[in-house]
mmCIF file of C-alpha atoms and ligand atoms in Angstrom:
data_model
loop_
_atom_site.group_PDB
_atom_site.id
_atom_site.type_symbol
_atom_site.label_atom_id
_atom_site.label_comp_id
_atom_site.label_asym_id
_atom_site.label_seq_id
_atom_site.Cartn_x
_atom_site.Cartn_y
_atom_site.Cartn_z
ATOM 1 C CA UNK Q 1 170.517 73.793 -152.041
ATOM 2 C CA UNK Q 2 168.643 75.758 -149.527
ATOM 3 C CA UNK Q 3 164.677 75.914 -147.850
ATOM 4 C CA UNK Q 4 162.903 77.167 -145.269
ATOM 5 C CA UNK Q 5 159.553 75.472 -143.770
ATOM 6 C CA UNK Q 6 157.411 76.431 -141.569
ATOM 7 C CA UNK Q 7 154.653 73.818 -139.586
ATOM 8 C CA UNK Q 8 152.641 74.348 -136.644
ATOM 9 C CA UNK Q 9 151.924 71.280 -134.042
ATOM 10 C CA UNK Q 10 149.158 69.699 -134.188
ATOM 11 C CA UNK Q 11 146.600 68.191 -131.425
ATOM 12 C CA UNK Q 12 145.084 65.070 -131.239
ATOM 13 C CA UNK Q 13 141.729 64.406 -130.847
ATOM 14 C CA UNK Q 14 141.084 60.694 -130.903
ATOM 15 C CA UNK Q 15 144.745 59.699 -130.426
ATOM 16 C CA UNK Q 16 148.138 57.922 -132.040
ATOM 17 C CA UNK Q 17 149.537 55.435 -129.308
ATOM 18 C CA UNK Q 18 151.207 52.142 -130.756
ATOM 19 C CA UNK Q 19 152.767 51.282 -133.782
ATOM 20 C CA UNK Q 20 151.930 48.243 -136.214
ATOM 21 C CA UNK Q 21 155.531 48.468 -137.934
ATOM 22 C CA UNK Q 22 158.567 49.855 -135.876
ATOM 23 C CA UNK Q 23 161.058 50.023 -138.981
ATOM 24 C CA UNK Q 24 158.507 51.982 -141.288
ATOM 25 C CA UNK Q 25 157.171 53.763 -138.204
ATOM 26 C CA UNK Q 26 153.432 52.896 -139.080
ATOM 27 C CA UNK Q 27 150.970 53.562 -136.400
ATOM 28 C CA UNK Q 28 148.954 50.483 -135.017
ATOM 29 C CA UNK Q 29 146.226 53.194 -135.430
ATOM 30 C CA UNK Q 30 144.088 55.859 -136.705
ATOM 31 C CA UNK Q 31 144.037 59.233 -135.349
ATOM 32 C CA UNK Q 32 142.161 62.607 -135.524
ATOM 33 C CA UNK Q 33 144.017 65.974 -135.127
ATOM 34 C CA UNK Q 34 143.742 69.661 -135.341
ATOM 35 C CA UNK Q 35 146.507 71.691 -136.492
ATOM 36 C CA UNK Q 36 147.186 74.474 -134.137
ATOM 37 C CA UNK Q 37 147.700 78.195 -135.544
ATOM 38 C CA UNK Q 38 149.852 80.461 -133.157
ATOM 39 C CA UNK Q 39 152.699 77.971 -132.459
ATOM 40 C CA UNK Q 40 155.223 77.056 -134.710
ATOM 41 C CA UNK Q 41 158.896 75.730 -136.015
ATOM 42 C CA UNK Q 42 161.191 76.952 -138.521
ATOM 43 C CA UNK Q 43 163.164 75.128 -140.202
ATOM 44 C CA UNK Q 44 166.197 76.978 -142.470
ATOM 45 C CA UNK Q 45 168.263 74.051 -144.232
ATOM 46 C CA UNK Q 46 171.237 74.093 -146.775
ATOM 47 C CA UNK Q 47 173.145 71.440 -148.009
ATOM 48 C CA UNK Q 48 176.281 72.167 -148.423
ATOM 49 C CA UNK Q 49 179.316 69.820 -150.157
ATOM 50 C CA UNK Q 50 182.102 71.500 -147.792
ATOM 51 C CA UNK Q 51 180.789 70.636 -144.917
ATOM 52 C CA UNK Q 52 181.900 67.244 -142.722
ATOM 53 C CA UNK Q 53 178.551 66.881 -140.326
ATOM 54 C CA UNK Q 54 175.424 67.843 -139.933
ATOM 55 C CA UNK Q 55 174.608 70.632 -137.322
ATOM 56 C CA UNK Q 56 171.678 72.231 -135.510
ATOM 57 C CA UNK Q 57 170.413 75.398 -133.818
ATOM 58 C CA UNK Q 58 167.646 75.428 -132.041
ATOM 59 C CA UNK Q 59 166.797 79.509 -131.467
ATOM 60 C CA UNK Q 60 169.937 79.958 -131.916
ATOM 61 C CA UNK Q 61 172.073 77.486 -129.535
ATOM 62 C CA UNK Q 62 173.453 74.659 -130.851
ATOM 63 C CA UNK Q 63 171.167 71.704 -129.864
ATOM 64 C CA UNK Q 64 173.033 67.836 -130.504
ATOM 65 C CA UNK Q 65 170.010 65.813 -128.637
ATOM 66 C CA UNK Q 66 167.296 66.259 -131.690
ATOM 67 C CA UNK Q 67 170.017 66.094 -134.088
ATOM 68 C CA UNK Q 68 170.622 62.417 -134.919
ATOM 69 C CA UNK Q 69 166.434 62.093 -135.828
ATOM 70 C CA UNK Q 70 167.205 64.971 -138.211
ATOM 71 C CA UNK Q 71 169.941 63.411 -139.809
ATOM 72 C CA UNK Q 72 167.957 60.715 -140.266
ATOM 73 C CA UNK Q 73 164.823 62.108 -141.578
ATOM 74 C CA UNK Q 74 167.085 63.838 -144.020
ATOM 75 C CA UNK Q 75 168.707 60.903 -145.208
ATOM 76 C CA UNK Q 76 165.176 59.254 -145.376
ATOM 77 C CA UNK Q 77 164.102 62.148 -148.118
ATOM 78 C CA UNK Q 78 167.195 62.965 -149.680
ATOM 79 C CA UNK Q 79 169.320 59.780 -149.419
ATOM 80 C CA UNK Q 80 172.094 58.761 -147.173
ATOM 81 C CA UNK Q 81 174.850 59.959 -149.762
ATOM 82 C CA UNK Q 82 173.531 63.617 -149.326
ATOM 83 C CA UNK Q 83 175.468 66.939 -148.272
ATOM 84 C CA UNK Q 84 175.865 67.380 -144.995
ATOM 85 C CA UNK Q 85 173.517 70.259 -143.749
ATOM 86 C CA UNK Q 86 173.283 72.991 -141.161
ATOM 87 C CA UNK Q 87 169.727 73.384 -139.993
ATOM 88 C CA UNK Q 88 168.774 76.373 -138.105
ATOM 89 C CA UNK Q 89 165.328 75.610 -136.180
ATOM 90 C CA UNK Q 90 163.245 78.344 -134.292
ATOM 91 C CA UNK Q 91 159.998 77.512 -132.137
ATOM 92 C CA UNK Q 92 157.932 79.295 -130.266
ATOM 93 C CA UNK Q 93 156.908 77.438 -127.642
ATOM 94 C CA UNK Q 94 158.129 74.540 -125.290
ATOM 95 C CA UNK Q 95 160.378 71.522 -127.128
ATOM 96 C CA UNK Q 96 159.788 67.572 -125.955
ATOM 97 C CA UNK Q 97 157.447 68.401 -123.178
ATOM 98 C CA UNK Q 98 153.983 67.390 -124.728
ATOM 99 C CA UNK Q 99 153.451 70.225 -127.419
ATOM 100 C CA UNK Q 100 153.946 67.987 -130.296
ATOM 101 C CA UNK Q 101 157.226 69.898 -130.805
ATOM 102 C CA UNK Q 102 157.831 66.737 -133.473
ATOM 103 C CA UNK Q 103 155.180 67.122 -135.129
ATOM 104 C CA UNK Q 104 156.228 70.580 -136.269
ATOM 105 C CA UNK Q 105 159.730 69.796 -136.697
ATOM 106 C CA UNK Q 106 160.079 66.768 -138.888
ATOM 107 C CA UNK Q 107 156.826 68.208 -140.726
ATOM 108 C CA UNK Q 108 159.048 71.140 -141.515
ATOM 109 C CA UNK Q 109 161.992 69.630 -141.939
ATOM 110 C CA UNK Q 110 160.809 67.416 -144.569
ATOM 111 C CA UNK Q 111 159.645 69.938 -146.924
ATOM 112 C CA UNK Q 112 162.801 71.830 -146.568
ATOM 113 C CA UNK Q 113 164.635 68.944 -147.599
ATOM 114 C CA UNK Q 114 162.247 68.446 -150.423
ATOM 115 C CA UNK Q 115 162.328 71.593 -151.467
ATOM 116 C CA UNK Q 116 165.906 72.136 -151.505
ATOM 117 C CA UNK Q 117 166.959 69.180 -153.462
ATOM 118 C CA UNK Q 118 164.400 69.701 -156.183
ATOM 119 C CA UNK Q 119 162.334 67.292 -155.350
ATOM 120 C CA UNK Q 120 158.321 68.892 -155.761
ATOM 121 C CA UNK Q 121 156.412 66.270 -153.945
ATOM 122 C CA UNK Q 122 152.965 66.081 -153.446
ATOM 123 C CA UNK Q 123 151.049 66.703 -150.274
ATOM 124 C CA UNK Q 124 150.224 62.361 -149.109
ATOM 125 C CA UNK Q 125 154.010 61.575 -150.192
ATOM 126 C CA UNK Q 126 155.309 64.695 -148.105
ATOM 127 C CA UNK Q 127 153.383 63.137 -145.156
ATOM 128 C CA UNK Q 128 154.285 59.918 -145.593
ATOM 129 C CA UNK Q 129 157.955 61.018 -145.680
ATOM 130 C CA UNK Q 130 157.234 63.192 -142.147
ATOM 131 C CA UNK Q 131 155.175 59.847 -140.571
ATOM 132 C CA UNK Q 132 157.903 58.238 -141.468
ATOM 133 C CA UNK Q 133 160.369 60.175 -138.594
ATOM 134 C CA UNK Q 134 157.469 60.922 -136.018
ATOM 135 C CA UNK Q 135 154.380 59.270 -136.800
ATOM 136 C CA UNK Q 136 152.365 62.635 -135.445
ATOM 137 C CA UNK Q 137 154.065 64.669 -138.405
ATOM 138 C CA UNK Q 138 152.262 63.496 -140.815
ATOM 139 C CA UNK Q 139 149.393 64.809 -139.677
ATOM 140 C CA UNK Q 140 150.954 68.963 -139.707
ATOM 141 C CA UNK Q 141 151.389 68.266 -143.510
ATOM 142 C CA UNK Q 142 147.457 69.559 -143.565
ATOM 143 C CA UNK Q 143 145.864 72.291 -142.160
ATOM 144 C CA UNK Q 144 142.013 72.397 -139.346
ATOM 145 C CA UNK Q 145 140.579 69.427 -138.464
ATOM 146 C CA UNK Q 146 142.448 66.147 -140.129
ATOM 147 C CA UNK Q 147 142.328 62.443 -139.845
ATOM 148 C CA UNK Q 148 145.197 60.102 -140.678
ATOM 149 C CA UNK Q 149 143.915 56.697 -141.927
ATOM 150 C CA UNK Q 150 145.804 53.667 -141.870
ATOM 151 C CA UNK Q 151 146.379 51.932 -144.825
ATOM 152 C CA UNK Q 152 147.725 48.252 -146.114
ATOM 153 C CA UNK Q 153 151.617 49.919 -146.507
ATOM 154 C CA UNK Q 154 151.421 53.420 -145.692
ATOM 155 C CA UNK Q 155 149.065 56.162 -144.376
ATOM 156 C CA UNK Q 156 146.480 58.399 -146.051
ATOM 157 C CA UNK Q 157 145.817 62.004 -144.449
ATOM 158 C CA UNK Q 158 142.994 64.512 -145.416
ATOM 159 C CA UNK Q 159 141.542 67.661 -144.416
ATOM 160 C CA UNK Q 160 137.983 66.684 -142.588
ATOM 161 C CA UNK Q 161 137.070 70.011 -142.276
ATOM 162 C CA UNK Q 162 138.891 73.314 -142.955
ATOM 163 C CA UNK Q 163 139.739 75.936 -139.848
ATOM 164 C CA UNK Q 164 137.281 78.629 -140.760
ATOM 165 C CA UNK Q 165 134.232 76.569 -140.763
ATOM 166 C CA UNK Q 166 134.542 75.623 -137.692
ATOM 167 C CA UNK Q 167 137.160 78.040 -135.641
ATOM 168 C CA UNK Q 168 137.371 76.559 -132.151
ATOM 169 C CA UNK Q 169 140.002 78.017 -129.585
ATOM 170 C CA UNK Q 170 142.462 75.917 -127.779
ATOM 171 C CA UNK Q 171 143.874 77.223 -124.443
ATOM 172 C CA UNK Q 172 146.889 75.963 -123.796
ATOM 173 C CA UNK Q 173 147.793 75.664 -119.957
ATOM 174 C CA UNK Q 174 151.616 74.219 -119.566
ATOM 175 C CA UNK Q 175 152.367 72.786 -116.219
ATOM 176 C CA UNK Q 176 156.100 72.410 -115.998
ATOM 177 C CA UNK Q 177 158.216 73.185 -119.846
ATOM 178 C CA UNK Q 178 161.081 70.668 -118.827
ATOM 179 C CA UNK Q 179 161.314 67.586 -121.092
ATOM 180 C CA UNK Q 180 158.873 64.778 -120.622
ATOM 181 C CA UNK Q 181 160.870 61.892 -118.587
ATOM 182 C CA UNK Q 182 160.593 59.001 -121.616
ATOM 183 C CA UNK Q 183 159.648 59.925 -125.507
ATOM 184 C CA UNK Q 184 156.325 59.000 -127.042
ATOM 185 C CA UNK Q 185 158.318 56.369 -129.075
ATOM 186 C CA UNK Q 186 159.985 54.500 -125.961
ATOM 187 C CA UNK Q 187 156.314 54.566 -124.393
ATOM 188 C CA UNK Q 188 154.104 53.887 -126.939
ATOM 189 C CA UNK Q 189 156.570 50.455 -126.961
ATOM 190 C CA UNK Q 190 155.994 49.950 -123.178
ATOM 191 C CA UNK Q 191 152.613 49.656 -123.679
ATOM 192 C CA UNK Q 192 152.261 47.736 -126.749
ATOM 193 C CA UNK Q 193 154.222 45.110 -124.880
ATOM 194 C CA UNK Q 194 153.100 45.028 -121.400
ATOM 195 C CA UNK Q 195 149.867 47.211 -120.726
ATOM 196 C CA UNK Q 196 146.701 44.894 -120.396
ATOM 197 C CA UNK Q 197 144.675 47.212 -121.850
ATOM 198 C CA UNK Q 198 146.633 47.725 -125.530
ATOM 199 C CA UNK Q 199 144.521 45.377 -127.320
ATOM 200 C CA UNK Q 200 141.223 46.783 -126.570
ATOM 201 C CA UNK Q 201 142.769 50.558 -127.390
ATOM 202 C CA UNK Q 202 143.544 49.117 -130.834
ATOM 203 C CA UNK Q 203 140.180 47.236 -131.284
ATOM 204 C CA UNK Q 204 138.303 50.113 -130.301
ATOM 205 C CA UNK Q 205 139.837 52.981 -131.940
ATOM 206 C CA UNK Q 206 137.740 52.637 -135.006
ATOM 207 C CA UNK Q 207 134.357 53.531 -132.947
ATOM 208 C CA UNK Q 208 135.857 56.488 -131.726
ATOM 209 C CA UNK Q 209 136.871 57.492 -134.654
ATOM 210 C CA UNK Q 210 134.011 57.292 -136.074
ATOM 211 C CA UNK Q 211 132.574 59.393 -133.668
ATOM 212 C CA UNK Q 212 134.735 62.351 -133.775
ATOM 213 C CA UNK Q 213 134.288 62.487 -137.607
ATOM 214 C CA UNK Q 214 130.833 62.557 -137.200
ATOM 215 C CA UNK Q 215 130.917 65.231 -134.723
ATOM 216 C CA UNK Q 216 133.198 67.585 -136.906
ATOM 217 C CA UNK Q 217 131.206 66.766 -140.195
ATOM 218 C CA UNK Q 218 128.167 68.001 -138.011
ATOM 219 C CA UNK Q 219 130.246 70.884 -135.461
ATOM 220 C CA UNK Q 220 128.568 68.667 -132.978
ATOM 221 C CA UNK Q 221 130.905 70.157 -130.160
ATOM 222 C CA UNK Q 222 129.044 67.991 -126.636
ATOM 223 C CA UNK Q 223 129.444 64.943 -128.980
ATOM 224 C CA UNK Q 224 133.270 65.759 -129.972
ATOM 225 C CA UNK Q 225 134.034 66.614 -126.621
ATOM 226 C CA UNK Q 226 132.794 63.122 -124.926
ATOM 227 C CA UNK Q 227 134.886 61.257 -127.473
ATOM 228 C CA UNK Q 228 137.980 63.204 -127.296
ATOM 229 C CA UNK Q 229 138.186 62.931 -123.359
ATOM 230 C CA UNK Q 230 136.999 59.159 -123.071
ATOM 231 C CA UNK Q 231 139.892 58.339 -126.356
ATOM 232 C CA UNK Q 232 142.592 60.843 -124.152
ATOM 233 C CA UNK Q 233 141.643 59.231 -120.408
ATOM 234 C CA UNK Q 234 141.355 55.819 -122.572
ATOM 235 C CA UNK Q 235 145.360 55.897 -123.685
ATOM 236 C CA UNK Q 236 146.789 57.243 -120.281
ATOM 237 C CA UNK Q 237 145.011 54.649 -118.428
ATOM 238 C CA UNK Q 238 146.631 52.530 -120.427
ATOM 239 C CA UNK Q 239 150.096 54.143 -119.972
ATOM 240 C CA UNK Q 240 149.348 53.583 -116.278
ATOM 241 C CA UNK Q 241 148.732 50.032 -116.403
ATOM 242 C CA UNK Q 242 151.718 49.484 -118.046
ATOM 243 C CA UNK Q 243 154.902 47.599 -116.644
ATOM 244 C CA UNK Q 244 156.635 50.427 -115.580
ATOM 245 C CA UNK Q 245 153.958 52.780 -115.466
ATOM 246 C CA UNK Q 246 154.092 56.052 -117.834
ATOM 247 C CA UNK Q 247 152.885 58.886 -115.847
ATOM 248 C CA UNK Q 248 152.720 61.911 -117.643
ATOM 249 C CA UNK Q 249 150.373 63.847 -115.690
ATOM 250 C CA UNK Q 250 151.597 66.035 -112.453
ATOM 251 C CA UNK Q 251 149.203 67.250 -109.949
ATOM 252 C CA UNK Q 252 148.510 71.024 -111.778
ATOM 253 C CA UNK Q 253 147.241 68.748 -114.650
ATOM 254 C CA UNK Q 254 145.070 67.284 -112.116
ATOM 255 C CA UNK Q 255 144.081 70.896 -110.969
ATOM 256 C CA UNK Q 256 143.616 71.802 -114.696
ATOM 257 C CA UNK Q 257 141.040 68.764 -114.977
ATOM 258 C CA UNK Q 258 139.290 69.938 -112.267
ATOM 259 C CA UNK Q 259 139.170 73.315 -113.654
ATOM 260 C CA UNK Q 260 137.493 72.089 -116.632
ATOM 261 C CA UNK Q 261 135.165 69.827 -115.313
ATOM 262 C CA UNK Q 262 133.683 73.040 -113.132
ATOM 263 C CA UNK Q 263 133.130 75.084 -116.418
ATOM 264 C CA UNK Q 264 131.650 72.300 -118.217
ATOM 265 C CA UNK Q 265 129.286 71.978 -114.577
ATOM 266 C CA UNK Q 266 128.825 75.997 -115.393
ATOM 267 C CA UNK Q 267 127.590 75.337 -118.951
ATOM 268 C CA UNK Q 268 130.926 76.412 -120.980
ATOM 269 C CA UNK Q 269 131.865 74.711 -124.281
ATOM 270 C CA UNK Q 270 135.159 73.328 -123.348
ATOM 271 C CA UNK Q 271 136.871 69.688 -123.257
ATOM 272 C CA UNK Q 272 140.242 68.663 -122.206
ATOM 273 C CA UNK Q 273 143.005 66.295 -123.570
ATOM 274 C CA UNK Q 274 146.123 65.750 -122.751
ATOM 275 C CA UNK Q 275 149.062 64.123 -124.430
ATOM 276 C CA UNK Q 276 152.886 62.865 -123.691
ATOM 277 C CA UNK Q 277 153.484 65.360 -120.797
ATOM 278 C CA UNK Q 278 151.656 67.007 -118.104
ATOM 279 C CA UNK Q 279 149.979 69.924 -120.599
ATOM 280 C CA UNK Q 280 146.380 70.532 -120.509
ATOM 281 C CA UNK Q 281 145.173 71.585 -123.981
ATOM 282 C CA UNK Q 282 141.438 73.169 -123.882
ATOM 283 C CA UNK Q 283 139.491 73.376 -126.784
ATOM 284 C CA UNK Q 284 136.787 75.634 -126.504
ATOM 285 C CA UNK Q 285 133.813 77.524 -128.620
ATOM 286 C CA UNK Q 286 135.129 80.530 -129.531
ATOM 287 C CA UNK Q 287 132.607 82.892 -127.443
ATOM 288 C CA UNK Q 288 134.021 80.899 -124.227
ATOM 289 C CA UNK Q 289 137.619 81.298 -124.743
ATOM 290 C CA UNK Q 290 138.333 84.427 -122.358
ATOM 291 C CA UNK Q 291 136.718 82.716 -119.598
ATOM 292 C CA UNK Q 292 138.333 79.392 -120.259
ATOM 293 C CA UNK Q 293 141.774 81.044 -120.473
ATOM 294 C CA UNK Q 294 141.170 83.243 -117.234
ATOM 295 C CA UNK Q 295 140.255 80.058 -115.330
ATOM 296 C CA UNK Q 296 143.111 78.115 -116.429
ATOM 297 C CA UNK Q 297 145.323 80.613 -115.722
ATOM 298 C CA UNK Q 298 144.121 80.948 -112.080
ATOM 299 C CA UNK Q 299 144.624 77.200 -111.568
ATOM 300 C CA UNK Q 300 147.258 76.289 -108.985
ATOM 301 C CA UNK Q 301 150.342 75.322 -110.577
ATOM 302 C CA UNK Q 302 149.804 76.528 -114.054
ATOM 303 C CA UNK Q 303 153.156 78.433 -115.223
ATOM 304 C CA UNK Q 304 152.199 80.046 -118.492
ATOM 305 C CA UNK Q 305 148.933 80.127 -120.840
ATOM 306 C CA UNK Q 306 148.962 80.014 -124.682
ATOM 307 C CA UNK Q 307 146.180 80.984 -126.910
ATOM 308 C CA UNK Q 308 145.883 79.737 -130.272
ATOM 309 C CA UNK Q 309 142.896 79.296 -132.748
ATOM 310 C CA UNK Q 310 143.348 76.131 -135.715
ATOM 311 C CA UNK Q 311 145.639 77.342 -138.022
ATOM 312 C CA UNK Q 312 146.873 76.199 -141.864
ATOM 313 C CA UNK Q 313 148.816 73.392 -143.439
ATOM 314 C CA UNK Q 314 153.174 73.403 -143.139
ATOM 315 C CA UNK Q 315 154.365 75.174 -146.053
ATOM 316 C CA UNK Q 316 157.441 75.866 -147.408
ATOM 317 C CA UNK Q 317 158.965 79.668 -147.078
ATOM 318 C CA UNK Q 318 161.505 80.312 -150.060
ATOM 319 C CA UNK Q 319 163.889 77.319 -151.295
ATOM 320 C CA UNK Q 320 166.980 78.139 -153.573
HETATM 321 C C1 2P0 F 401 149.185 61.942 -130.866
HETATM 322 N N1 2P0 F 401 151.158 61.458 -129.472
HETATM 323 O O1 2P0 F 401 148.316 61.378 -131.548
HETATM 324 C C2 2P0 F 401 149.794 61.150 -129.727
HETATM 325 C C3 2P0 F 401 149.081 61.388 -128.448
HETATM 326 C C4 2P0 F 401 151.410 61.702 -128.096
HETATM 327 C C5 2P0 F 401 150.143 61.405 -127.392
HETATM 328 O O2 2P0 F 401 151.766 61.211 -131.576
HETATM 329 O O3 2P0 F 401 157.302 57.575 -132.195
HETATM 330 O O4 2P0 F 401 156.219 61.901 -131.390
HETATM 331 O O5 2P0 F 401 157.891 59.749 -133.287
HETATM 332 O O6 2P0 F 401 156.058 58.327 -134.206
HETATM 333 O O7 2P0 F 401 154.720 61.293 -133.334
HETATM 334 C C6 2P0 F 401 153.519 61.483 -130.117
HETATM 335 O O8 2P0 F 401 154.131 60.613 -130.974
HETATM 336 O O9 2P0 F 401 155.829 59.478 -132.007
HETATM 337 C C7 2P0 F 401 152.102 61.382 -130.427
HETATM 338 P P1 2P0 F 401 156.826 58.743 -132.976
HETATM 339 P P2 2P0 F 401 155.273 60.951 -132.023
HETATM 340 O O10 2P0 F 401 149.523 63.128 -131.079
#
């Protein structure tokens, strides 16, 4: 009763903020993401009868803040009269501070657990499972450019356009790698309840959806890159009118806007977004990466660059 999974985060173009149903953790709406290639999270799980708890690494120190979402996304796959487990997680990059470190985890976790109890699901209940824990996970199930649709009782995720056809470069440029001061799932709350401008985000999230999926079905990048920043700027103003505020952003992810704003000026195919912490994720056309990534990395307050092209689906490693 053993697996190993691997799953890389995933961005979001037009993005997840709000949910329609706290208990089943469905979003309030549709999103568009791209699964990222060079970053990742291991999972390594085994059930085992003899032990009294769960436990978790995470590269190699034990880790009890993630653990209790674990234990419950296993329970939510494999039943709450499971084995305990020990799960032994390795990432590569920056955990809770806006790299969709959830994304990766519960997408990985979940097919470990699968896997390791026998149970061969398919791809939409695997996601389903992973939405289930963090809403963004569902999304890592599948690989390049993917859109997660809501539906009546659940979700439905597909591949819009596979990696290779379309290979853009995302540079990311991390500001600070503490922990973001309040979770996506506290926040998203705060502004469903008390931000003026959460019923218009939900009402209009449809048009921009529509958008972006037109843009990738046509690698329109000018046209994907208007209506990822206007849906990003579009949910942190949001965040900002809210009562308190969330205010993600610190003042290198200003300089990093700025930085992008004078390539754009310059003629480079680039666009920003930025999610639940103060990262600035570039996506760029391939033959403008280098100067992208030098730019970034010049900007003041920028602590460390990652590189990373759209990469493949979660998968599972080996499961005994
Ligand atoms: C996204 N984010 O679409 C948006 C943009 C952050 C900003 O999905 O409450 O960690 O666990 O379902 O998946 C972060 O939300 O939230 C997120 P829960 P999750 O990527």
């Amino acid at each position: 009763m053993r697996a190993s999974a691997i799953a890389q985060p995933n961005i979001a173009l037009i993005k997840y903020w709000g949910k329609r149903d706290i208990e089943r953790n469905l979003p309030a709406v549709g999103s568009i993401s791209i699964t990222l290639k060079d970053l990742f999270t291991e999972m390594q799980l085994e059930f085992d009868t003899s032990l009294d708890a769960d436990s978790l690494t995470v590269n190699g120190a034990r880790d009890e803040a993630m653990l209790p979402r674990l234990s419950t996304c296993l329970d939510l796959v494999v039943g709450e009269d499971r084995p305990r487990a020990s799960i032994a997680s390795r990432c590569n990059f920056p955990i809770a501070a806006g790299l969709a470190s959830s994304a990766s985890a519960f997408a990985a976790i979940t097919i470990a657990a699968a896997e390791a109890t026998g149970q061969h699901l398919d791809t939409a209940a695997l996601a389903n499972l992973a939405g289930r824990s963090s809403g963004s996970a569902a999304r890592s199930l599948y690989g390049g450019f993917v859109e997660l649709e809501n539906r009546e009782q659940d979700v439905a995720v597909r591949e819009l356009r596979d990696a290779a056809s379309w290979p853009l470069q995302v540079v990311v440029a991390i500001t600070e790698t503490g922990p973001k001061p309040i979770g996506s799932t506290e926040a998203m709350e705060i502004s469903r309840k008390t931000s003026p401008f959460y019923s218009n985000w939900v009402e209009k999230q449809n048009e921009d959806l529509a958008l972006a999926r037109d843009a990738i079905a046509t690698k329109d990048f000018p046209k994907l890159a208007a209506v990822a920043e206007h849906n990003c700027l579009k949910m942190h103003s949001m965040m900002w009118a809210s009562r308190p505020p969330t205010v993600y952003w610190n003042s290198a992810t200003m300089h990093c806007l700025q930085t992008v704003r004078k390539l754009q000026r310059s003629g480079l195919g680039v666009f920003f977004t930025i999610d639940a912490g103060p990262q600035i994720k570039a996506v760029c056309l391939p033959e403008h990466t280098q100067e992208v990534r030098s730019a970034l990395t010049a900007t003041a307050g920028v602590v460390d660059v990652m590189l990373t092209g759209i990469g493949e689906a979660a998968h599972c490693l080996d499961a005994t």
